[in-house]
Coordinates of N, CA, C and O in Angstrom, one line a residue:
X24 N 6.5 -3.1 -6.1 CA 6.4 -1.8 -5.5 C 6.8 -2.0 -4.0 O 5.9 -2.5 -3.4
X25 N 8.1 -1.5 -3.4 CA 8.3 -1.6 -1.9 C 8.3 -0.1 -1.7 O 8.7 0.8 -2.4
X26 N 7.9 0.0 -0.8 CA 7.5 1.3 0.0 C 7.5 1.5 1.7 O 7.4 0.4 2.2
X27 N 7.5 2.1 2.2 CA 6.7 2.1 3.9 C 5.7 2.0 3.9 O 5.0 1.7 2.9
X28 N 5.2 2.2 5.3 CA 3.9 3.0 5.0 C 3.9 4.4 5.0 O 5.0 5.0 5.3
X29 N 2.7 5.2 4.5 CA 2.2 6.3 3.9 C 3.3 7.3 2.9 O 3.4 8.5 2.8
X30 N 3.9 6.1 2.2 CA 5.0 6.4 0.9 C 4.1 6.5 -0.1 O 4.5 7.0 -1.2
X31 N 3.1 6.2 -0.1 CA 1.7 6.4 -1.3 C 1.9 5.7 -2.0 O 1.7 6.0 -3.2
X32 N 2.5 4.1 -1.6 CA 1.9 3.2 -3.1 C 1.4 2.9 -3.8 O 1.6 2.6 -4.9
X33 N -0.5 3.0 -2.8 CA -1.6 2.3 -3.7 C -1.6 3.7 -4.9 O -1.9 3.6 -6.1
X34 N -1.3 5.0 -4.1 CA -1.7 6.3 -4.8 C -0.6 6.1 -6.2 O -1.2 6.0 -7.4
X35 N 0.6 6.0 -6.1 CA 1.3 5.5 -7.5 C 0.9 4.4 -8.2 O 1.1 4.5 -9.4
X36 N 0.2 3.3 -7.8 CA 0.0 2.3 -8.1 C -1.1 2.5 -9.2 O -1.0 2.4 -10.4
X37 N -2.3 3.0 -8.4 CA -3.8 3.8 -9.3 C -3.3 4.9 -10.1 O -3.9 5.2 -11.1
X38 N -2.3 5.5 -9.8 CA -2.5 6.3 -11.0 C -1.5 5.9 -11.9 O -1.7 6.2 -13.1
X39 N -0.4 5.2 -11.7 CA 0.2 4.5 -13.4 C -1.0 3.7 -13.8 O -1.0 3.5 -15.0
X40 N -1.8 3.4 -13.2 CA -2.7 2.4 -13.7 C -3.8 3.3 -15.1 O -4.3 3.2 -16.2
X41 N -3.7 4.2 -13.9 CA -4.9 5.1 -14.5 C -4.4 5.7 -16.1 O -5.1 5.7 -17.1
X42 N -3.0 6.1 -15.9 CA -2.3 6.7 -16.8 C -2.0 6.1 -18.1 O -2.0 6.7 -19.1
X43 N -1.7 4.7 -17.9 CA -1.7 4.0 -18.8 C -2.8 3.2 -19.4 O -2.7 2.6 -20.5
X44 N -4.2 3.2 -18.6 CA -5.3 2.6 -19.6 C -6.1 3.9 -20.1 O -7.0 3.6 -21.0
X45 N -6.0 5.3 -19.7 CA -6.4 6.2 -20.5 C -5.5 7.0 -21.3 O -5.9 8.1 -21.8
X46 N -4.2 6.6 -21.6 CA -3.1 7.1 -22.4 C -2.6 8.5 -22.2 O -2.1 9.3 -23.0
X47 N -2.7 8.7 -20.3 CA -2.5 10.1 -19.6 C -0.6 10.0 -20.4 O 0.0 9.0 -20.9
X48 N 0.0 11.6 -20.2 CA 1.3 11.7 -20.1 C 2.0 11.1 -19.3 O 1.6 11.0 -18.1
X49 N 3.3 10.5 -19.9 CA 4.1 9.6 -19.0 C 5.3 9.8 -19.4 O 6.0 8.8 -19.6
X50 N 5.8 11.1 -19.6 CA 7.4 11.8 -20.5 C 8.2 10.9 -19.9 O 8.9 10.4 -20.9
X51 N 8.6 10.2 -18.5 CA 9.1 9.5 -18.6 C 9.4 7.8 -19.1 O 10.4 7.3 -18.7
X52 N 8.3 7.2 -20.0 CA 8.1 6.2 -20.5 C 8.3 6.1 -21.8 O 7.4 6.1 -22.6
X53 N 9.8 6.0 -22.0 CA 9.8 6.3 -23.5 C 9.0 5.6 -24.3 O 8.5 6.4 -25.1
X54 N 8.7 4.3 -24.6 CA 7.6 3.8 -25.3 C 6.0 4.8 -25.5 O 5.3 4.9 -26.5
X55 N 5.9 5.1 -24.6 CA 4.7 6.3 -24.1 C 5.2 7.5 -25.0 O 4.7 7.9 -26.1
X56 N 5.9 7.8 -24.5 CA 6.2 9.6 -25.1 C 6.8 9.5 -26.6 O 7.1 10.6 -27.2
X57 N 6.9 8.0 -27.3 CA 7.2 8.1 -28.0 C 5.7 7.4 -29.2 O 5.7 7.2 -30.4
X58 N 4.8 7.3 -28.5 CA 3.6 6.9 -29.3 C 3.7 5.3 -29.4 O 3.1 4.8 -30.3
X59 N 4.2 4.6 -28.7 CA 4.1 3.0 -29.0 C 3.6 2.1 -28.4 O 3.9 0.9 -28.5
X60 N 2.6 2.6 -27.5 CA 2.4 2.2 -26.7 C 0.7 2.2 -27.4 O 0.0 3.2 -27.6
X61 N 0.2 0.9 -27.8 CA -1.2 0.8 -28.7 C -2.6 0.5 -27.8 O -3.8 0.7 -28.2
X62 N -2.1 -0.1 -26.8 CA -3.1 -0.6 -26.2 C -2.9 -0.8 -24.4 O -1.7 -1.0 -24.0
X63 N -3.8 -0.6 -23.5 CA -3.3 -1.4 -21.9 C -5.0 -1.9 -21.4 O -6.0 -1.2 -21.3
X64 N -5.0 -2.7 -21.2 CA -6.1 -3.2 -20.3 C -5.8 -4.0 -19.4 O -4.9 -4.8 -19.5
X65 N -6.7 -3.9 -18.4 CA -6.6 -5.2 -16.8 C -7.6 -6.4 -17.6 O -8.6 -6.5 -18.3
X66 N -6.5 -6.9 -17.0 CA -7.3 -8.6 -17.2 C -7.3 -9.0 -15.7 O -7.2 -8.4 -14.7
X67 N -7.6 -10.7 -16.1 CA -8.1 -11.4 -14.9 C -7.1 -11.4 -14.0 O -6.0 -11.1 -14.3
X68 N -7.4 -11.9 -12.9 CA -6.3 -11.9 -11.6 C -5.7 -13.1 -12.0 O -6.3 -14.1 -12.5
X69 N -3.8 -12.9 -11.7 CA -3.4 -13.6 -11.8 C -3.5 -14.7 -10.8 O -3.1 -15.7 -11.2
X70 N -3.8 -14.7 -9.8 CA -3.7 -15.6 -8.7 C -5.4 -15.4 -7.8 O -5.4 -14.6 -6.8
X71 N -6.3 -16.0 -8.0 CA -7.8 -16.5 -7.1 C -7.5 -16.1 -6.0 O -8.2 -15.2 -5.6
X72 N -6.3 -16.6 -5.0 CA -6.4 -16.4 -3.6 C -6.1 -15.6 -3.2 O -6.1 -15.4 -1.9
X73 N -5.5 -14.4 -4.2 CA -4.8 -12.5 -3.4 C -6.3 -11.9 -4.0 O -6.8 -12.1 -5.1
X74 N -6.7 -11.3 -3.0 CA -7.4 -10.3 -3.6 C -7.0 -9.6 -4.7 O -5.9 -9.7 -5.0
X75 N -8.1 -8.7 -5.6 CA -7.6 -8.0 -6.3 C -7.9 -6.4 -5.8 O -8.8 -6.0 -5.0
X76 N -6.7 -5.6 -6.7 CA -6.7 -4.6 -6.2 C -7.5 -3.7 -6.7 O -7.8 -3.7 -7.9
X77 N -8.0 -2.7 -5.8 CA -8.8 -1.8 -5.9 C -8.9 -0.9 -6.8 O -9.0 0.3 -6.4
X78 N -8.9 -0.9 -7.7 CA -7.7 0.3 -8.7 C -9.4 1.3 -8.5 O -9.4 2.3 -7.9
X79 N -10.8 0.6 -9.2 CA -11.5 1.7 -9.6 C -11.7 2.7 -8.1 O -11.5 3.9 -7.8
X80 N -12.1 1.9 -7.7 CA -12.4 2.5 -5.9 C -11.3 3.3 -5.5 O -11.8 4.4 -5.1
X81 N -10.0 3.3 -5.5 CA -9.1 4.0 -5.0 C -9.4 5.7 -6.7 O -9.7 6.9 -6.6
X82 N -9.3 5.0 -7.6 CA -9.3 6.5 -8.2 C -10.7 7.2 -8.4 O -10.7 8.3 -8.9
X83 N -11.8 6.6 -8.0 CA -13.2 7.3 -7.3 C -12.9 8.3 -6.1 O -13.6 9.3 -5.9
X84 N -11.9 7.8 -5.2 CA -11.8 8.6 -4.0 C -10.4 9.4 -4.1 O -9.9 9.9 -3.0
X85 N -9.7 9.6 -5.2 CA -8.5 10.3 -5.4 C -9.7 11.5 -6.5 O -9.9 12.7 -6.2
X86 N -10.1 11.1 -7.4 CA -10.4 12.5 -8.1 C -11.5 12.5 -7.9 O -12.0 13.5 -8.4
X87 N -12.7 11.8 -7.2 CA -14.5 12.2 -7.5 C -14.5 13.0 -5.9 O -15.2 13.9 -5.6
X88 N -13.6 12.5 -5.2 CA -14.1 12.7 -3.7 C -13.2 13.4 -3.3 O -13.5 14.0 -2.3
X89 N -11.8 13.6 -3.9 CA -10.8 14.0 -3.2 C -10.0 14.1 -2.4 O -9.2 14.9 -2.0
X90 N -10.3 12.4 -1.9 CA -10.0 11.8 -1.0 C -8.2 10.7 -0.8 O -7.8 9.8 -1.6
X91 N -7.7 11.1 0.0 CA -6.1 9.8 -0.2 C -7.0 8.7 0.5 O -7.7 8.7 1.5
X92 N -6.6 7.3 -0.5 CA -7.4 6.2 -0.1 C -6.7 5.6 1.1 O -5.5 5.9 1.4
X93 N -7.7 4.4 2.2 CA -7.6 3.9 2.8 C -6.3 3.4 2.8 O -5.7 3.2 1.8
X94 N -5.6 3.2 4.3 CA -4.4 2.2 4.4 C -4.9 0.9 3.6 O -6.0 0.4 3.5
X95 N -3.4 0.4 3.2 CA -3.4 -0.5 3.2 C -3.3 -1.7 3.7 O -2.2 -2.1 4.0
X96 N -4.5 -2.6 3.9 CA -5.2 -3.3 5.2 C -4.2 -5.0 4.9 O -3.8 -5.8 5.7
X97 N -4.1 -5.1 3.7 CA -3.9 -6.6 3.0 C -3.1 -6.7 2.1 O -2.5 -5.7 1.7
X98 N -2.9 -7.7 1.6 CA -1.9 -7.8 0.3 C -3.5 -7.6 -0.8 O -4.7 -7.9 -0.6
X99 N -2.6 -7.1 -2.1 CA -3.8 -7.4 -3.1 C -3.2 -7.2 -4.1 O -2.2 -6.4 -4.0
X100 N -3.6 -7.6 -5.7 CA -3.1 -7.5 -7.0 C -3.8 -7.7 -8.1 O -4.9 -8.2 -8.1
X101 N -3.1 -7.1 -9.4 CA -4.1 -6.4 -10.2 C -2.9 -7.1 -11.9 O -1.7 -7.1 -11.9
X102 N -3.5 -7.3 -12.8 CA -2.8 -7.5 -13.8 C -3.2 -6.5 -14.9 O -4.3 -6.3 -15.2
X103 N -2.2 -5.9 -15.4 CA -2.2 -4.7 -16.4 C -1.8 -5.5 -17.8 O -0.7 -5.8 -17.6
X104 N -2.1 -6.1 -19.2 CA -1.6 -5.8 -20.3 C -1.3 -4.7 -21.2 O -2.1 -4.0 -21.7
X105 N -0.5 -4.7 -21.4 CA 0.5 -3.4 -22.0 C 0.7 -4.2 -24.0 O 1.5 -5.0 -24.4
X106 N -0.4 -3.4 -24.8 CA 0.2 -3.5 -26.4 C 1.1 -2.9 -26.6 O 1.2 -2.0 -25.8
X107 N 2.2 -2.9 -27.5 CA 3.1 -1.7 -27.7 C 4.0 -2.5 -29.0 O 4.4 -3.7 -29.0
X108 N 4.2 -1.6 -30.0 CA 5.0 -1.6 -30.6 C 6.5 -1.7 -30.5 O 7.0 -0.6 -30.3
X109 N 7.2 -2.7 -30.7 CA 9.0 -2.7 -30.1 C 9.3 -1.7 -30.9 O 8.7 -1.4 -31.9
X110 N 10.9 -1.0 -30.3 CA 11.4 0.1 -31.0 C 12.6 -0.8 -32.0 O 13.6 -0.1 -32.4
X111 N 12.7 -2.1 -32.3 CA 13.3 -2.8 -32.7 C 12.8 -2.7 -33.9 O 11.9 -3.4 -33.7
X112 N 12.7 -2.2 -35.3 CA 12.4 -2.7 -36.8 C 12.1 -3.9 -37.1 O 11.2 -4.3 -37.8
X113 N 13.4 -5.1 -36.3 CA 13.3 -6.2 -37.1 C 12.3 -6.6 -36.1 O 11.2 -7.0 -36.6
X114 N 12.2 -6.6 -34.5 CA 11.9 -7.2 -34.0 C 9.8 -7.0 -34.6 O 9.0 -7.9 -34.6
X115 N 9.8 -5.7 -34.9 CA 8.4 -4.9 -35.3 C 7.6 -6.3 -36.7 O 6.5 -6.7 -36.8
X116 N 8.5 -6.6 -37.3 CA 8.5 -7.5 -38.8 C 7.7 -8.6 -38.2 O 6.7 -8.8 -38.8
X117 N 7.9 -9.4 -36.9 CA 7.5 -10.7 -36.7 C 6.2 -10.7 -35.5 O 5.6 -11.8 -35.3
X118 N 6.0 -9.8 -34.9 CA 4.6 -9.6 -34.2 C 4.8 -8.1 -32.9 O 5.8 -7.5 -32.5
X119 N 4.0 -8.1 -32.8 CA 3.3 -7.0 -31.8 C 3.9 -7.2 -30.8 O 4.0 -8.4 -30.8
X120 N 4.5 -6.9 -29.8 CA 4.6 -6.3 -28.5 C 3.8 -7.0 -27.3 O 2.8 -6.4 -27.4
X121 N 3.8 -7.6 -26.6 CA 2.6 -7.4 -25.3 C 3.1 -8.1 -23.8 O 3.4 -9.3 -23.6
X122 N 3.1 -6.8 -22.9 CA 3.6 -7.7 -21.5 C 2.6 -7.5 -20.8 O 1.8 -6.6 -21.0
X123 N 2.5 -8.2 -19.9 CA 1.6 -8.2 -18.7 C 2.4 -8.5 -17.7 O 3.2 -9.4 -17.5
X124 N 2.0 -7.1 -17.0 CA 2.2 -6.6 -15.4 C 1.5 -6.7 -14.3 O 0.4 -6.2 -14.2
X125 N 2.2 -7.8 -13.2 CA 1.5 -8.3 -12.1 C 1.5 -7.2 -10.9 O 2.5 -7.4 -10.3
X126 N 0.8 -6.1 -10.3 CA 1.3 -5.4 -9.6 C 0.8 -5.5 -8.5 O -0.5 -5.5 -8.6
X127 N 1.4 -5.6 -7.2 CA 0.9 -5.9 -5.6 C 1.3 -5.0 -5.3 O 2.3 -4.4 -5.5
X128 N -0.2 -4.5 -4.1 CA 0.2 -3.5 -3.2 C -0.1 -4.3 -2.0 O -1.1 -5.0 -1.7
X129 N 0.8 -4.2 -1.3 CA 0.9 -5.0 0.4 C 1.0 -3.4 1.4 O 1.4 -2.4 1.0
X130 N 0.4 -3.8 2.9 CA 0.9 -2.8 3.6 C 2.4 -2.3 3.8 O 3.5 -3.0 3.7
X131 N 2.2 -1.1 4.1 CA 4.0 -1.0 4.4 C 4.8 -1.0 5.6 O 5.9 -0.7 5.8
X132 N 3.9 -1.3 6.3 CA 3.7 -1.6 7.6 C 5.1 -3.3 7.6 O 5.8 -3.7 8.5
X133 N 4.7 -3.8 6.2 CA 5.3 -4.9 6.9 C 6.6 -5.0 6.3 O 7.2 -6.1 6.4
X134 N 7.3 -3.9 5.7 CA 8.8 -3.7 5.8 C 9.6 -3.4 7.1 O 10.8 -3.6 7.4
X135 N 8.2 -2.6 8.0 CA 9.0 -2.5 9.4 C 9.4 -3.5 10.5 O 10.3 -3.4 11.5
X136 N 8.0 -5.0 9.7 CA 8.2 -6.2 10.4 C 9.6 -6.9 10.2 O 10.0 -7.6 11.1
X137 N 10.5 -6.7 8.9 CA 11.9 -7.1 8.7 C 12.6 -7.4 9.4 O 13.0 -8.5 9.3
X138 N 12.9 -6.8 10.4 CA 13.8 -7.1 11.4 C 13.4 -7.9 12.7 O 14.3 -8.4 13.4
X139 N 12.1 -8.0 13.1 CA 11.5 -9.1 13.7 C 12.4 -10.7 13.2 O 12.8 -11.4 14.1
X140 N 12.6 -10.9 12.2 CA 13.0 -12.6 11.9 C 14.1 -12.3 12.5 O 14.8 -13.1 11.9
X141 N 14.8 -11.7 13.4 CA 15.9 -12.3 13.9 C 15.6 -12.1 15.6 O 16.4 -12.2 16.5
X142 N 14.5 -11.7 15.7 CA 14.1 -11.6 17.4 C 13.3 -12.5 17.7 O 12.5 -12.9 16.8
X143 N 13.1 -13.3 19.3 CA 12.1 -14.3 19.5 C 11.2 -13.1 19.6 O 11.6 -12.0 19.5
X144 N 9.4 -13.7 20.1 CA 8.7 -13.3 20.9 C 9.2 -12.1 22.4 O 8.9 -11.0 22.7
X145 N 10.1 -13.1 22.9 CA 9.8 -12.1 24.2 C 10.9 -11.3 24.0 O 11.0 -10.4 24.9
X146 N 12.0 -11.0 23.1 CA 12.6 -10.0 22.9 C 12.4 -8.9 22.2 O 12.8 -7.8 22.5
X147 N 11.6 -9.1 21.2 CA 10.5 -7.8 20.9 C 10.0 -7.7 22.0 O 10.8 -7.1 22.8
X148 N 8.8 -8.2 22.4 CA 8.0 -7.6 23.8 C 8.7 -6.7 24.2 O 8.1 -5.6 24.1
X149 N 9.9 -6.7 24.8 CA 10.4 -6.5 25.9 C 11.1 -5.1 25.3 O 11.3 -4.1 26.0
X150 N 11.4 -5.1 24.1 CA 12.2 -3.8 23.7 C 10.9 -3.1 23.1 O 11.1 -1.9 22.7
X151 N 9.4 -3.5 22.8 CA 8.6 -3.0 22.4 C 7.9 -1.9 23.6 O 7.5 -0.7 23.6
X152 N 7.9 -2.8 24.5 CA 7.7 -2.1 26.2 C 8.4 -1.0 26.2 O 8.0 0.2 26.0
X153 N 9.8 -1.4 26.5 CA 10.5 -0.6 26.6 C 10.5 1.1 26.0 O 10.7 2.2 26.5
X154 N 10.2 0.7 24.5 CA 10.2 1.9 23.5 C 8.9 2.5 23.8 O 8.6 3.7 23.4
X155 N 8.0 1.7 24.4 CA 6.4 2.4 24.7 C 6.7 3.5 25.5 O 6.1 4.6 25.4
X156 N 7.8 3.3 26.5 CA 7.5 4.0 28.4 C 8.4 5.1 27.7 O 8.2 6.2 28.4
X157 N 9.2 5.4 26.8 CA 10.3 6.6 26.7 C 9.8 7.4 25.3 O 9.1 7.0 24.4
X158 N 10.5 8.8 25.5 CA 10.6 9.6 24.6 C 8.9 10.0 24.2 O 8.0 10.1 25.0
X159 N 8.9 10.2 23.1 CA 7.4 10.6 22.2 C 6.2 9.6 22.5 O 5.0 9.9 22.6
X160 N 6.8 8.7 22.4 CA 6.1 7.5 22.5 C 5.1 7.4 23.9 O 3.9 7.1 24.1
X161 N 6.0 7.8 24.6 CA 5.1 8.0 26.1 C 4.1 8.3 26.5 O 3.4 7.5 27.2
X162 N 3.6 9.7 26.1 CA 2.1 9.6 25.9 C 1.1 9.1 25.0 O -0.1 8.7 25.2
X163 N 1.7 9.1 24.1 CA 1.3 8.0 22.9 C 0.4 6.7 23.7 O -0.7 6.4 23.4
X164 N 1.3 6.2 24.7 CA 1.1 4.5 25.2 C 0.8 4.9 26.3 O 1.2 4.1 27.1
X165 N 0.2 5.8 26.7 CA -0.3 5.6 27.9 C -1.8 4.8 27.6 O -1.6 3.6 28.0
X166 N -2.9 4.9 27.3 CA -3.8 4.2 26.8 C -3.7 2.7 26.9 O -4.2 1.9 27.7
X167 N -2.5 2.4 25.7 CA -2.2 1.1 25.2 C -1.7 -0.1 26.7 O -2.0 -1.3 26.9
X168 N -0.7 1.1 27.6 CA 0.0 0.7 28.6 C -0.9 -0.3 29.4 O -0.9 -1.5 29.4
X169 N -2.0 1.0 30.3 CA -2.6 1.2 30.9 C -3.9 -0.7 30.8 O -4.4 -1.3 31.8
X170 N -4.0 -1.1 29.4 CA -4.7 -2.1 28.6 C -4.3 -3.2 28.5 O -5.0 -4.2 28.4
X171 N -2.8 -3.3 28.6 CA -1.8 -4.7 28.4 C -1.7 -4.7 30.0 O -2.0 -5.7 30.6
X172 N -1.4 -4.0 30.7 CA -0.8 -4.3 32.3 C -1.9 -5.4 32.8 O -1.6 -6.1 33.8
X173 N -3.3 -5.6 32.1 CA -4.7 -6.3 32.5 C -3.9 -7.8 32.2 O -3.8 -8.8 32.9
X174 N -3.3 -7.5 31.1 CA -3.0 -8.8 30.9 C -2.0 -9.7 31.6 O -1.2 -9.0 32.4
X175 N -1.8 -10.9 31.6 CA -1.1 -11.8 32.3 C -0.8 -12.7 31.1 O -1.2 -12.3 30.0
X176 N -0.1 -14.0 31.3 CA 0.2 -15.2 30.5 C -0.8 -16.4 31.3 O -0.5 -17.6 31.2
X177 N -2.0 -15.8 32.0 CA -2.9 -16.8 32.5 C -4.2 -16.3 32.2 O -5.1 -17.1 32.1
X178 N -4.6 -14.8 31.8 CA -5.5 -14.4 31.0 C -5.9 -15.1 30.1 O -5.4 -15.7 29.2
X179 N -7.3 -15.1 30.6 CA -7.7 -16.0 29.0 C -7.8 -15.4 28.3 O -7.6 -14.2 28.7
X180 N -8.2 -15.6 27.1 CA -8.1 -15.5 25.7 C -9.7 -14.4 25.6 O -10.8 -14.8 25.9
X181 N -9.3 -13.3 25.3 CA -10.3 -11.9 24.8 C -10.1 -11.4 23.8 O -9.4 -10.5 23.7
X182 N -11.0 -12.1 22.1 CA -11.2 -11.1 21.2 C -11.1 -9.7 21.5 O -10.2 -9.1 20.8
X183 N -11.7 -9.0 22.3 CA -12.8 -7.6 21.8 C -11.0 -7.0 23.1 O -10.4 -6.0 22.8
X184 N -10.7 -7.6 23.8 CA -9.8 -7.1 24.7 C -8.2 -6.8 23.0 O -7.6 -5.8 22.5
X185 N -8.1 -8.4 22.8 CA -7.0 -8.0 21.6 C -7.2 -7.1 20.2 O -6.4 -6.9 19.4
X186 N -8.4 -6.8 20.2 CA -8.6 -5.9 19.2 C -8.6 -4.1 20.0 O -8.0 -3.2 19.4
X187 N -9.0 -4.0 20.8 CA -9.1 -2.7 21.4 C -7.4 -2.7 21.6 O -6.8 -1.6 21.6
X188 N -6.8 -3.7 21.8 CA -5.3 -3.4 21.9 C -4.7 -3.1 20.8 O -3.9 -2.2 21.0
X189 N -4.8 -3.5 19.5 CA -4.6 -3.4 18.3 C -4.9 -2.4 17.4 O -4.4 -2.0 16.4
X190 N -6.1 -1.9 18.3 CA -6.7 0.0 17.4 C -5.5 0.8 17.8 O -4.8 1.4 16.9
X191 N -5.2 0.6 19.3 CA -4.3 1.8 19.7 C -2.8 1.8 19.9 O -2.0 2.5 20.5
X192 N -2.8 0.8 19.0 CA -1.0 0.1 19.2 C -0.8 1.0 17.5 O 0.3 1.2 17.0
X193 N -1.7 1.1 17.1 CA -0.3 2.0 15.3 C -0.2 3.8 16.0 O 0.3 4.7 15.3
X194 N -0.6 4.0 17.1 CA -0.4 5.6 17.8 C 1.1 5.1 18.4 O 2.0 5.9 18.5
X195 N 1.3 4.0 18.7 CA 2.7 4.2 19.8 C 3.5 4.2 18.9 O 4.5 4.9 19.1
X196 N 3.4 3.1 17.5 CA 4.8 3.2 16.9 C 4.9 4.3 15.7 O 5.6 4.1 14.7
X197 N 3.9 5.5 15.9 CA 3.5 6.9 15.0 C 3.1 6.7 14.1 O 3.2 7.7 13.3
X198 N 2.4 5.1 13.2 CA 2.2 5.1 11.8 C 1.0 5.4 11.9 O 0.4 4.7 11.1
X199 N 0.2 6.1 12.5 CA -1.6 6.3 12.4 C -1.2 7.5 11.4 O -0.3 8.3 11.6
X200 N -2.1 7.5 10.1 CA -2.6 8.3 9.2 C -4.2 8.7 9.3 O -5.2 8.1 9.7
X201 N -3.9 9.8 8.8 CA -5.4 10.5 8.9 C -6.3 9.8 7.7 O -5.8 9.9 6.6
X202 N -7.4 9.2 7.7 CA -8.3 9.2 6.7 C -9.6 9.6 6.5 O -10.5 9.8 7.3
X203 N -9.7 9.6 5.2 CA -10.9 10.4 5.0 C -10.7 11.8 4.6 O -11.6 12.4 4.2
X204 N -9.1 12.3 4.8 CA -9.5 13.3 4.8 C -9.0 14.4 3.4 O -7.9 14.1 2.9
X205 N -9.6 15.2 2.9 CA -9.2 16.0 1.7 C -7.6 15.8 1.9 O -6.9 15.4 2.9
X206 N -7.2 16.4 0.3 CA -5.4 16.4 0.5 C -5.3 17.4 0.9 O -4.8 17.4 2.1
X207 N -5.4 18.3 0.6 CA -5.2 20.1 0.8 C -5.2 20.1 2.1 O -4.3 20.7 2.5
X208 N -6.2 19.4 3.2 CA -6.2 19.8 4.6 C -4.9 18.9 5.0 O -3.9 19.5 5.4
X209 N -4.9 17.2 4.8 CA -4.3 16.4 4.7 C -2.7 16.7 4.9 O -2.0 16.3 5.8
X210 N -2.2 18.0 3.4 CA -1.1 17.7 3.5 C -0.6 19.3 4.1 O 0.5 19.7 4.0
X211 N -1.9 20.2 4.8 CA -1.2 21.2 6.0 C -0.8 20.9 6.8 O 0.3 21.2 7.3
X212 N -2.1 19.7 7.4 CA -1.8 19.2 8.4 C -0.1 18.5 8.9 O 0.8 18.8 9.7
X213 N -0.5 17.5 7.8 CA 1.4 16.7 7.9 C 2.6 17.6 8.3 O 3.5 17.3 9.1
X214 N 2.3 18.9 7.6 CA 3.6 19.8 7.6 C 3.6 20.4 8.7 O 4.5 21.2 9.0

């Protein structure tokens, strides 16, 4: 699943998930809309060291709460098996059907990092600066500005300083999303 951010992946993600372990409509899945589809359950994680994903938590706060779930903070993943009947006869003669689906949801935040691998350090900075002081952005970074000027390359080293930098740095480059909040308000708001 590649996306941006706030393209709603984890939100696609939970609800194919949702759709196919409670046998919701899926007209577009012809296996689905054609009845062949016997069985889906999550199994174990395919991999110990990615988290797994959130599926029940995210669709507690999409239909109990009415809530769009949290950004996505991390990489994480979830394994779906899928029974299903092949639409093949012969293939139908010699066993059952069954795939299992690895699905990761990563932030989308880090398709915008792409173009980073061909800049050092101080040429991002320096065009990141740059994009802070102009246009929309400007008051945006006034805050952020005002926070980094403290800093030097002889500054020592401040947790609580680089995290207070890091709350207010997704306002300059516009990806702050609202959370928490209903959709209905959610998606007046956006518009």
């Amino acid at each position: 699943m590649t996306g941006l951010s706030r393209a709603g992946k984890t939100v696609f993600i939970s609800a194919l998930i949702h759709n196919l372990l409670n046998g919701g409509r899926l007209p577009l899945l012809e296996a689905q809309r054609a009845g062949r589809i016997k069985a889906a359950r999550l199994e174990e994680q395919p991999d110990d060291a990615v988290p797994r994903f959130q599926y029940e938590d995210h669709i507690k706060a999409l239909v109990q709460k009415r809530l769009w779930p949290d950004s996505t903070r991390a990489i994480s993943e979830l394994r779906l098996t899928i029974e299903f009947e092949s639409a093949s006869a012969w293939t139908r003669m010699f066993s059952a059907g069954r795939l299992s689906i690895d699905i990761v949801d990563y932030p989308g935040e880090w398709l915008m990092d792409l173009p980073l691998l061909d800049q050092d350090f101080r040429t991002f900075s320096e065009q990141a600066a740059m994009r802070a002081s102009t246009g929309a952005r400007k008051a945006l970074a006034k805050a952020w500005q005002a926070r980094a000027k403290a800093i030097t390359p002889e500054t020592p080293a401040d947790e609580e300083l680089a995290r207070d930098l890091a709350a207010i740095s997704p306002a300059i480059s516009g990806l702050a999303k609202p959370t928490n909040i209903p959709f209905r308000r959610w998606r007046r708001d956006a518009s």
